[in-house]
PDB file of C-alpha atoms and ligand atoms in Angstrom:
ATOM      1  CA  MET W   1      62.149 100.308 116.914  1.00  0.00           C
ATOM      2  CA  SER W   2      64.998  97.897 116.694  1.00  0.00           C
ATOM      3  CA  GLU W   3      64.639  94.882 118.882  1.00  0.00           C
ATOM      4  CA  SER W   4      68.186  95.479 119.996  1.00  0.00           C
ATOM      5  CA  LEU W   5      67.263  98.689 121.709  1.00  0.00           C
ATOM      6  CA  ALA W   6      66.579  97.902 125.337  1.00  0.00           C
ATOM      7  CA  VAL W   7      64.000 100.583 125.981  1.00  0.00           C
ATOM      8  CA  ARG W   8      60.418 101.004 125.014  1.00  0.00           C
ATOM      9  CA  ASP W   9      57.868 103.783 125.187  1.00  0.00           C
ATOM     10  CA  GLY W  10      55.710 102.036 127.662  1.00  0.00           C
ATOM     11  CA  VAL W  11      56.717 100.072 130.616  1.00  0.00           C
ATOM     12  CA  ASP W  12      60.366 100.761 131.153  1.00  0.00           C
ATOM     13  CA  GLU W  13      61.891  97.408 130.339  1.00  0.00           C
ATOM     14  CA  SER W  14      65.397  98.421 131.181  1.00  0.00           C
ATOM     15  CA  LYS W  15      64.757 100.627 134.134  1.00  0.00           C
ATOM     16  CA  ARG W  16      67.934 102.533 134.729  1.00  0.00           C
ATOM     17  CA  THR W  17      69.972  99.628 133.510  1.00  0.00           C
ATOM     18  CA  TRP W  18      71.507 101.864 130.865  1.00  0.00           C
ATOM     19  CA  VAL W  19      73.862 103.055 133.536  1.00  0.00           C
ATOM     20  CA  ALA W  20      75.251  99.594 133.946  1.00  0.00           C
ATOM     21  CA  ILE W  21      74.664  98.288 130.492  1.00  0.00           C
ATOM     22  CA  THR W  22      77.234  95.860 129.349  1.00  0.00           C
ATOM     23  CA  CYS W  23      78.235  95.990 125.776  1.00  0.00           C
ATOM     24  CA  GLY W  24      80.299  92.870 125.459  1.00  0.00           C
ATOM     25  CA  ALA W  25      83.979  93.488 125.195  1.00  0.00           C
ATOM     26  CA  GLY W  26      83.486  97.160 124.687  1.00  0.00           C
ATOM     27  CA  ALA W  27      81.580  97.735 127.875  1.00  0.00           C
ATOM     28  CA  VAL W  28      84.358  99.228 129.930  1.00  0.00           C
ATOM     29  CA  ALA W  29      84.661 102.373 127.891  1.00  0.00           C
ATOM     30  CA  GLY W  30      80.900 102.815 127.827  1.00  0.00           C
ATOM     31  CA  ILE W  31      80.523 102.509 131.552  1.00  0.00           C
ATOM     32  CA  ALA W  32      83.430 104.808 132.196  1.00  0.00           C
ATOM     33  CA  THR W  33      81.653 107.398 130.120  1.00  0.00           C
ATOM     34  CA  ALA W  34      78.267 106.883 131.695  1.00  0.00           C
ATOM     35  CA  ILE W  35      79.123 107.027 135.381  1.00  0.00           C
ATOM     36  CA  PRO W  36      80.163 110.688 135.653  1.00  0.00           C
ATOM     37  CA  PHE W  37      77.302 111.536 133.378  1.00  0.00           C
ATOM     38  CA  VAL W  38      74.722 110.312 135.904  1.00  0.00           C
ATOM     39  CA  SER W  39      75.730 112.898 138.440  1.00  0.00           C
ATOM     40  CA  THR W  40      74.411 115.616 136.143  1.00  0.00           C
ATOM     41  CA  PHE W  41      70.846 114.409 136.485  1.00  0.00           C
ATOM     42  CA  ALA W  42      68.417 116.468 138.473  1.00  0.00           C
ATOM     43  CA  PRO W  43      65.126 114.639 137.960  1.00  0.00           C
ATOM     44  CA  SER W  44      62.099 115.023 140.096  1.00  0.00           C
ATOM     45  CA  GLU W  45      61.800 112.012 142.375  1.00  0.00           C
ATOM     46  CA  ARG W  46      58.085 112.034 141.858  1.00  0.00           C
ATOM     47  CA  ALA W  47      58.444 112.051 138.076  1.00  0.00           C
ATOM     48  CA  LYS W  48      61.022 109.307 138.228  1.00  0.00           C
ATOM     49  CA  ALA W  49      58.794 107.139 140.339  1.00  0.00           C
ATOM     50  CA  ALA W  50      55.761 107.587 138.150  1.00  0.00           C
ATOM     51  CA  GLY W  51      57.442 107.577 134.771  1.00  0.00           C
ATOM     52  CA  ALA W  52      55.594 110.813 134.196  1.00  0.00           C
ATOM     53  CA  PRO W  53      56.416 113.416 131.559  1.00  0.00           C
ATOM     54  CA  VAL W  54      59.287 115.643 132.629  1.00  0.00           C
ATOM     55  CA  GLU W  55      59.218 119.425 132.357  1.00  0.00           C
ATOM     56  CA  VAL W  56      62.532 121.033 131.407  1.00  0.00           C
ATOM     57  CA  ASP W  57      63.574 124.684 131.435  1.00  0.00           C
ATOM     58  CA  ILE W  58      66.064 125.312 128.627  1.00  0.00           C
ATOM     59  CA  SER W  59      66.430 129.050 129.143  1.00  0.00           C
ATOM     60  CA  ASP W  60      69.985 128.514 130.395  1.00  0.00           C
ATOM     61  CA  LEU W  61      71.028 126.255 127.522  1.00  0.00           C
ATOM     62  CA  LYS W  62      73.504 128.129 125.354  1.00  0.00           C
ATOM     63  CA  PRO W  63      74.227 127.441 121.664  1.00  0.00           C
ATOM     64  CA  GLY W  64      76.494 124.443 121.357  1.00  0.00           C
ATOM     65  CA  GLU W  65      75.564 123.074 124.802  1.00  0.00           C
ATOM     66  CA  LYS W  66      73.758 119.931 125.853  1.00  0.00           C
ATOM     67  CA  LYS W  67      71.545 119.318 128.840  1.00  0.00           C
ATOM     68  CA  THR W  68      70.544 115.847 130.033  1.00  0.00           C
ATOM     69  CA  VAL W  69      67.399 114.948 131.927  1.00  0.00           C
ATOM     70  CA  GLU W  70      66.035 111.608 132.990  1.00  0.00           C
ATOM     71  CA  TRP W  71      62.748 110.328 131.662  1.00  0.00           C
ATOM     72  CA  ARG W  72      61.522 106.805 132.427  1.00  0.00           C
ATOM     73  CA  GLY W  73      64.971 105.843 133.561  1.00  0.00           C
ATOM     74  CA  GLN W  74      66.567 106.953 130.314  1.00  0.00           C
ATOM     75  CA  PRO W  75      68.905 109.866 129.611  1.00  0.00           C
ATOM     76  CA  VAL W  76      67.276 112.387 127.313  1.00  0.00           C
ATOM     77  CA  TRP W  77      69.555 114.891 125.644  1.00  0.00           C
ATOM     78  CA  ILE W  78      68.616 118.416 124.739  1.00  0.00           C
ATOM     79  CA  VAL W  79      71.131 120.136 122.466  1.00  0.00           C
ATOM     80  CA  ARG W  80      70.891 123.772 121.443  1.00  0.00           C
ATOM     81  CA  ARG W  81      72.484 123.635 118.010  1.00  0.00           C
ATOM     82  CA  THR W  82      74.436 126.503 116.561  1.00  0.00           C
ATOM     83  CA  PRO W  83      73.812 127.678 112.963  1.00  0.00           C
ATOM     84  CA  GLU W  84      76.983 125.785 111.991  1.00  0.00           C
ATOM     85  CA  MET W  85      75.700 122.600 113.588  1.00  0.00           C
ATOM     86  CA  ILE W  86      72.409 122.925 111.733  1.00  0.00           C
ATOM     87  CA  ALA W  87      74.222 123.560 108.450  1.00  0.00           C
ATOM     88  CA  SER W  88      76.294 120.406 108.917  1.00  0.00           C
ATOM     89  CA  LEU W  89      73.155 118.286 108.682  1.00  0.00           C
ATOM     90  CA  ALA W  90      72.739 119.109 105.001  1.00  0.00           C
ATOM     91  CA  LYS W  91      76.265 118.033 104.162  1.00  0.00           C
ATOM     92  CA  ASP W  92      76.562 114.560 105.644  1.00  0.00           C
ATOM     93  CA  GLU W  93      73.501 112.820 104.242  1.00  0.00           C
ATOM     94  CA  ALA W  94      75.318 110.674 101.668  1.00  0.00           C
ATOM     95  CA  GLU W  95      77.124 109.029 104.575  1.00  0.00           C
ATOM     96  CA  LEU W  96      74.024 108.222 106.611  1.00  0.00           C
ATOM     97  CA  ALA W  97      72.146 104.931 106.813  1.00  0.00           C
ATOM     98  CA  ASP W  98      68.712 106.523 107.148  1.00  0.00           C
ATOM     99  CA  PRO W  99      68.996 110.248 106.369  1.00  0.00           C
ATOM    100  CA  ASP W 100      65.236 110.743 106.057  1.00  0.00           C
ATOM    101  CA  SER W 101      64.414 108.882 109.263  1.00  0.00           C
ATOM    102  CA  LYS W 102      62.143 106.404 107.497  1.00  0.00           C
ATOM    103  CA  ARG W 103      62.990 103.371 109.594  1.00  0.00           C
ATOM    104  CA  ASN W 104      60.719 102.471 112.491  1.00  0.00           C
ATOM    105  CA  GLN W 105      59.194 105.901 112.384  1.00  0.00           C
ATOM    106  CA  ASP W 106      56.474 105.171 114.918  1.00  0.00           C
ATOM    107  CA  ASP W 107      59.050 104.276 117.540  1.00  0.00           C
ATOM    108  CA  LEU W 108      61.985 106.468 116.610  1.00  0.00           C
ATOM    109  CA  THR W 109      60.789 109.651 114.990  1.00  0.00           C
ATOM    110  CA  PRO W 110      57.521 111.425 115.857  1.00  0.00           C
ATOM    111  CA  SER W 111      55.750 113.015 112.907  1.00  0.00           C
ATOM    112  CA  TYR W 112      56.850 116.518 113.924  1.00  0.00           C
ATOM    113  CA  ALA W 113      60.500 115.436 113.847  1.00  0.00           C
ATOM    114  CA  ARG W 114      60.456 113.807 110.413  1.00  0.00           C
ATOM    115  CA  ASN W 115      62.668 116.396 108.853  1.00  0.00           C
ATOM    116  CA  ARG W 116      66.391 116.882 108.334  1.00  0.00           C
ATOM    117  CA  ASN W 117      66.850 118.340 111.793  1.00  0.00           C
ATOM    118  CA  ARG W 118      64.735 115.651 113.458  1.00  0.00           C
ATOM    119  CA  SER W 119      63.235 118.332 115.656  1.00  0.00           C
ATOM    120  CA  ILE W 120      60.400 120.811 116.037  1.00  0.00           C
ATOM    121  CA  LYS W 121      62.762 123.779 116.066  1.00  0.00           C
ATOM    122  CA  PRO W 122      65.979 123.511 114.049  1.00  0.00           C
ATOM    123  CA  GLU W 123      68.073 124.821 116.916  1.00  0.00           C
ATOM    124  CA  VAL W 124      66.797 122.448 119.591  1.00  0.00           C
ATOM    125  CA  PHE W 125      67.492 118.731 119.209  1.00  0.00           C
ATOM    126  CA  ILE W 126      66.062 116.205 121.629  1.00  0.00           C
ATOM    127  CA  ALA W 127      66.955 112.519 121.674  1.00  0.00           C
ATOM    128  CA  VAL W 128      67.129 109.535 123.966  1.00  0.00           C
ATOM    129  CA  GLY W 129      70.836 109.127 124.628  1.00  0.00           C
ATOM    130  CA  ILE W 130      70.948 105.372 124.159  1.00  0.00           C
ATOM    131  CA  CYS W 131      72.678 103.703 121.232  1.00  0.00           C
ATOM    132  CA  THR W 132      70.378 101.612 119.037  1.00  0.00           C
ATOM    133  CA  HIS W 133      72.945  98.822 118.890  1.00  0.00           C
ATOM    134  CA  LEU W 134      73.247  97.400 122.397  1.00  0.00           C
ATOM    135  CA  GLY W 135      72.248 100.306 124.540  1.00  0.00           C
ATOM    136  CA  CYS W 136      75.411 102.135 125.550  1.00  0.00           C
ATOM    137  CA  SER W 137      75.254 105.893 125.959  1.00  0.00           C
ATOM    138  CA  PRO W 138      77.141 107.693 123.154  1.00  0.00           C
ATOM    139  CA  SER W 139      79.565 110.502 123.917  1.00  0.00           C
ATOM    140  CA  ASP W 140      79.478 114.036 122.569  1.00  0.00           C
ATOM    141  CA  ARG W 141      81.831 114.708 119.690  1.00  0.00           C
ATOM    142  CA  PHE W 142      80.473 118.092 118.707  1.00  0.00           C
ATOM    143  CA  SER W 143      83.647 119.535 117.218  1.00  0.00           C
ATOM    144  CA  PRO W 144      84.033 118.841 113.494  1.00  0.00           C
ATOM    145  CA  GLY W 145      87.232 117.564 111.908  1.00  0.00           C
ATOM    146  CA  ALA W 146      89.721 114.784 112.493  1.00  0.00           C
ATOM    147  CA  GLN W 147      90.075 113.397 116.011  1.00  0.00           C
ATOM    148  CA  PRO W 148      90.627 109.974 117.599  1.00  0.00           C
ATOM    149  CA  SER W 149      88.186 107.255 116.439  1.00  0.00           C
ATOM    150  CA  LEU W 150      86.584 109.584 113.898  1.00  0.00           C
ATOM    151  CA  PRO W 151      87.160 110.338 110.214  1.00  0.00           C
ATOM    152  CA  ALA W 152      88.903 113.443 108.925  1.00  0.00           C
ATOM    153  CA  ASP W 153      85.632 114.789 107.541  1.00  0.00           C
ATOM    154  CA  TRP W 154      83.750 114.326 110.804  1.00  0.00           C
ATOM    155  CA  PRO W 155      80.865 116.836 110.826  1.00  0.00           C
ATOM    156  CA  GLY W 156      80.229 116.774 114.577  1.00  0.00           C
ATOM    157  CA  GLY W 157      77.865 114.453 116.395  1.00  0.00           C
ATOM    158  CA  PHE W 158      78.030 111.533 118.803  1.00  0.00           C
ATOM    159  CA  LEU W 159      80.324 108.513 119.123  1.00  0.00           C
ATOM    160  CA  CYS W 160      79.272 105.338 120.871  1.00  0.00           C
ATOM    161  CA  PRO W 161      82.373 104.051 122.645  1.00  0.00           C
ATOM    162  CA  CYS W 162      81.189 100.465 122.866  1.00  0.00           C
ATOM    163  CA  HIS W 163      81.484  99.425 119.222  1.00  0.00           C
ATOM    164  CA  GLY W 164      82.134 102.653 117.351  1.00  0.00           C
ATOM    165  CA  SER W 165      78.731 103.622 115.996  1.00  0.00           C
ATOM    166  CA  THR W 166      78.546 107.259 115.044  1.00  0.00           C
ATOM    167  CA  PHE W 167      75.593 109.615 114.808  1.00  0.00           C
ATOM    168  CA  ASP W 168      75.335 113.097 113.399  1.00  0.00           C
ATOM    169  CA  LEU W 169      73.981 116.131 115.239  1.00  0.00           C
ATOM    170  CA  ALA W 170      70.431 114.997 114.474  1.00  0.00           C
ATOM    171  CA  GLY W 171      71.089 111.529 115.900  1.00  0.00           C
ATOM    172  CA  ARG W 172      71.187 109.934 112.447  1.00  0.00           C
ATOM    173  CA  VAL W 173      73.414 106.882 112.314  1.00  0.00           C
ATOM    174  CA  PHE W 174      76.250 106.691 109.823  1.00  0.00           C
ATOM    175  CA  LYS W 175      76.428 103.826 107.322  1.00  0.00           C
ATOM    176  CA  ASN W 176      78.257 100.563 107.990  1.00  0.00           C
ATOM    177  CA  LYS W 177      78.119 100.864 111.759  1.00  0.00           C
ATOM    178  CA  PRO W 178      76.789  98.321 114.268  1.00  0.00           C
ATOM    179  CA  ALA W 179      73.855 100.505 115.298  1.00  0.00           C
ATOM    180  CA  PRO W 180      70.943  99.755 112.955  1.00  0.00           C
ATOM    181  CA  ASP W 181      68.884 102.858 113.542  1.00  0.00           C
ATOM    182  CA  ASN W 182      68.930 106.533 114.294  1.00  0.00           C
ATOM    183  CA  LEU W 183      68.709 107.626 117.916  1.00  0.00           C
ATOM    184  CA  ARG W 184      65.198 107.851 119.209  1.00  0.00           C
ATOM    185  CA  VAL W 185      63.452 111.211 119.390  1.00  0.00           C
ATOM    186  CA  PRO W 186      61.075 110.948 122.367  1.00  0.00           C
ATOM    187  CA  PRO W 187      57.599 112.465 122.394  1.00  0.00           C
ATOM    188  CA  HIS W 188      57.936 116.091 123.417  1.00  0.00           C
ATOM    189  CA  MET W 189      56.358 119.495 123.090  1.00  0.00           C
ATOM    190  CA  TYR W 190      56.908 123.124 123.998  1.00  0.00           C
ATOM    191  CA  MET W 191      54.835 124.890 126.600  1.00  0.00           C
ATOM    192  CA  ALA W 192      53.462 128.419 126.200  1.00  0.00           C
ATOM    193  CA  ASP W 193      56.829 129.608 127.427  1.00  0.00           C
ATOM    194  CA  ALA W 194      59.091 128.592 124.534  1.00  0.00           C
ATOM    195  CA  ASN W 195      61.901 127.915 126.989  1.00  0.00           C
ATOM    196  CA  LYS W 196      59.917 125.183 128.673  1.00  0.00           C
ATOM    197  CA  LEU W 197      59.718 121.688 127.235  1.00  0.00           C
ATOM    198  CA  VAL W 198      57.755 118.645 128.206  1.00  0.00           C
ATOM    199  CA  ILE W 199      59.492 115.339 127.534  1.00  0.00           C
ATOM    200  CA  GLY W 200      57.264 112.293 127.303  1.00  0.00           C
ATOM    201  CA  GLU W 201      54.119 113.965 126.071  1.00  0.00           C
ATOM    202  CA  ASP W 202      53.027 115.687 122.898  1.00  0.00           C
ATOM    203  CA  LYS W 203      49.937 117.061 121.305  1.00  0.00           C
ATOM    204  CA  ALA W 204      49.761 114.409 118.637  1.00  0.00           C
TER     205      ALA W 204
HETATM  206  S1  LIG F   1      76.203  99.812 121.852  1.00  0.00           S
HETATM  207 FE1  LIG F   1      77.394  98.948 120.240  1.00  0.00          FE
HETATM  208  S2  LIG F   1      77.901 100.685 119.055  1.00  0.00           S
HETATM  209 FE2  LIG F   1      76.678 101.514 120.592  1.00  0.00          FE
END
């Protein structure tokens, strides 16, 4: 994983500091985005304290929606992609820095997510919501098309407000942006009930 990313899959080096991460001159926008976002967390206090895997029920997650949980002090996003969102991933690859997720695979992309969707199931995308540049939390920009700070051919994805890095709906970073790498896909797996996920543990 990039040395610039302030989190690691072991001891949490940046324990909850993502909330207050400063991103140089661009920090204000990032913090303004992150603060209301924290109130959506509903983590188990026990799991938070132990850094344990987190179980998540996604039965209420509708197509096009995102749910955020906390794991090891980091926001983890779960997005239920629509068929249109999935289709967009095949169209933007010429614009991506690492479309095949080959960089830092051991840290960023588990073997079961080394595919175009960067996921086990095409419709469910899971990523650590921390920019690989300096650690701000990107904002959702799911709607395709022209909009402020984004190009006219925007396919839908995420925009980091700190320095303008953009990521597609599989967390793949666009070329010529400050962020060096794709967003991290954390270890995860489905339970027997396909609507139940475990974040932080897999069967690998
Ligand atoms: S922290 Fe700089 S672009 Fe995201």
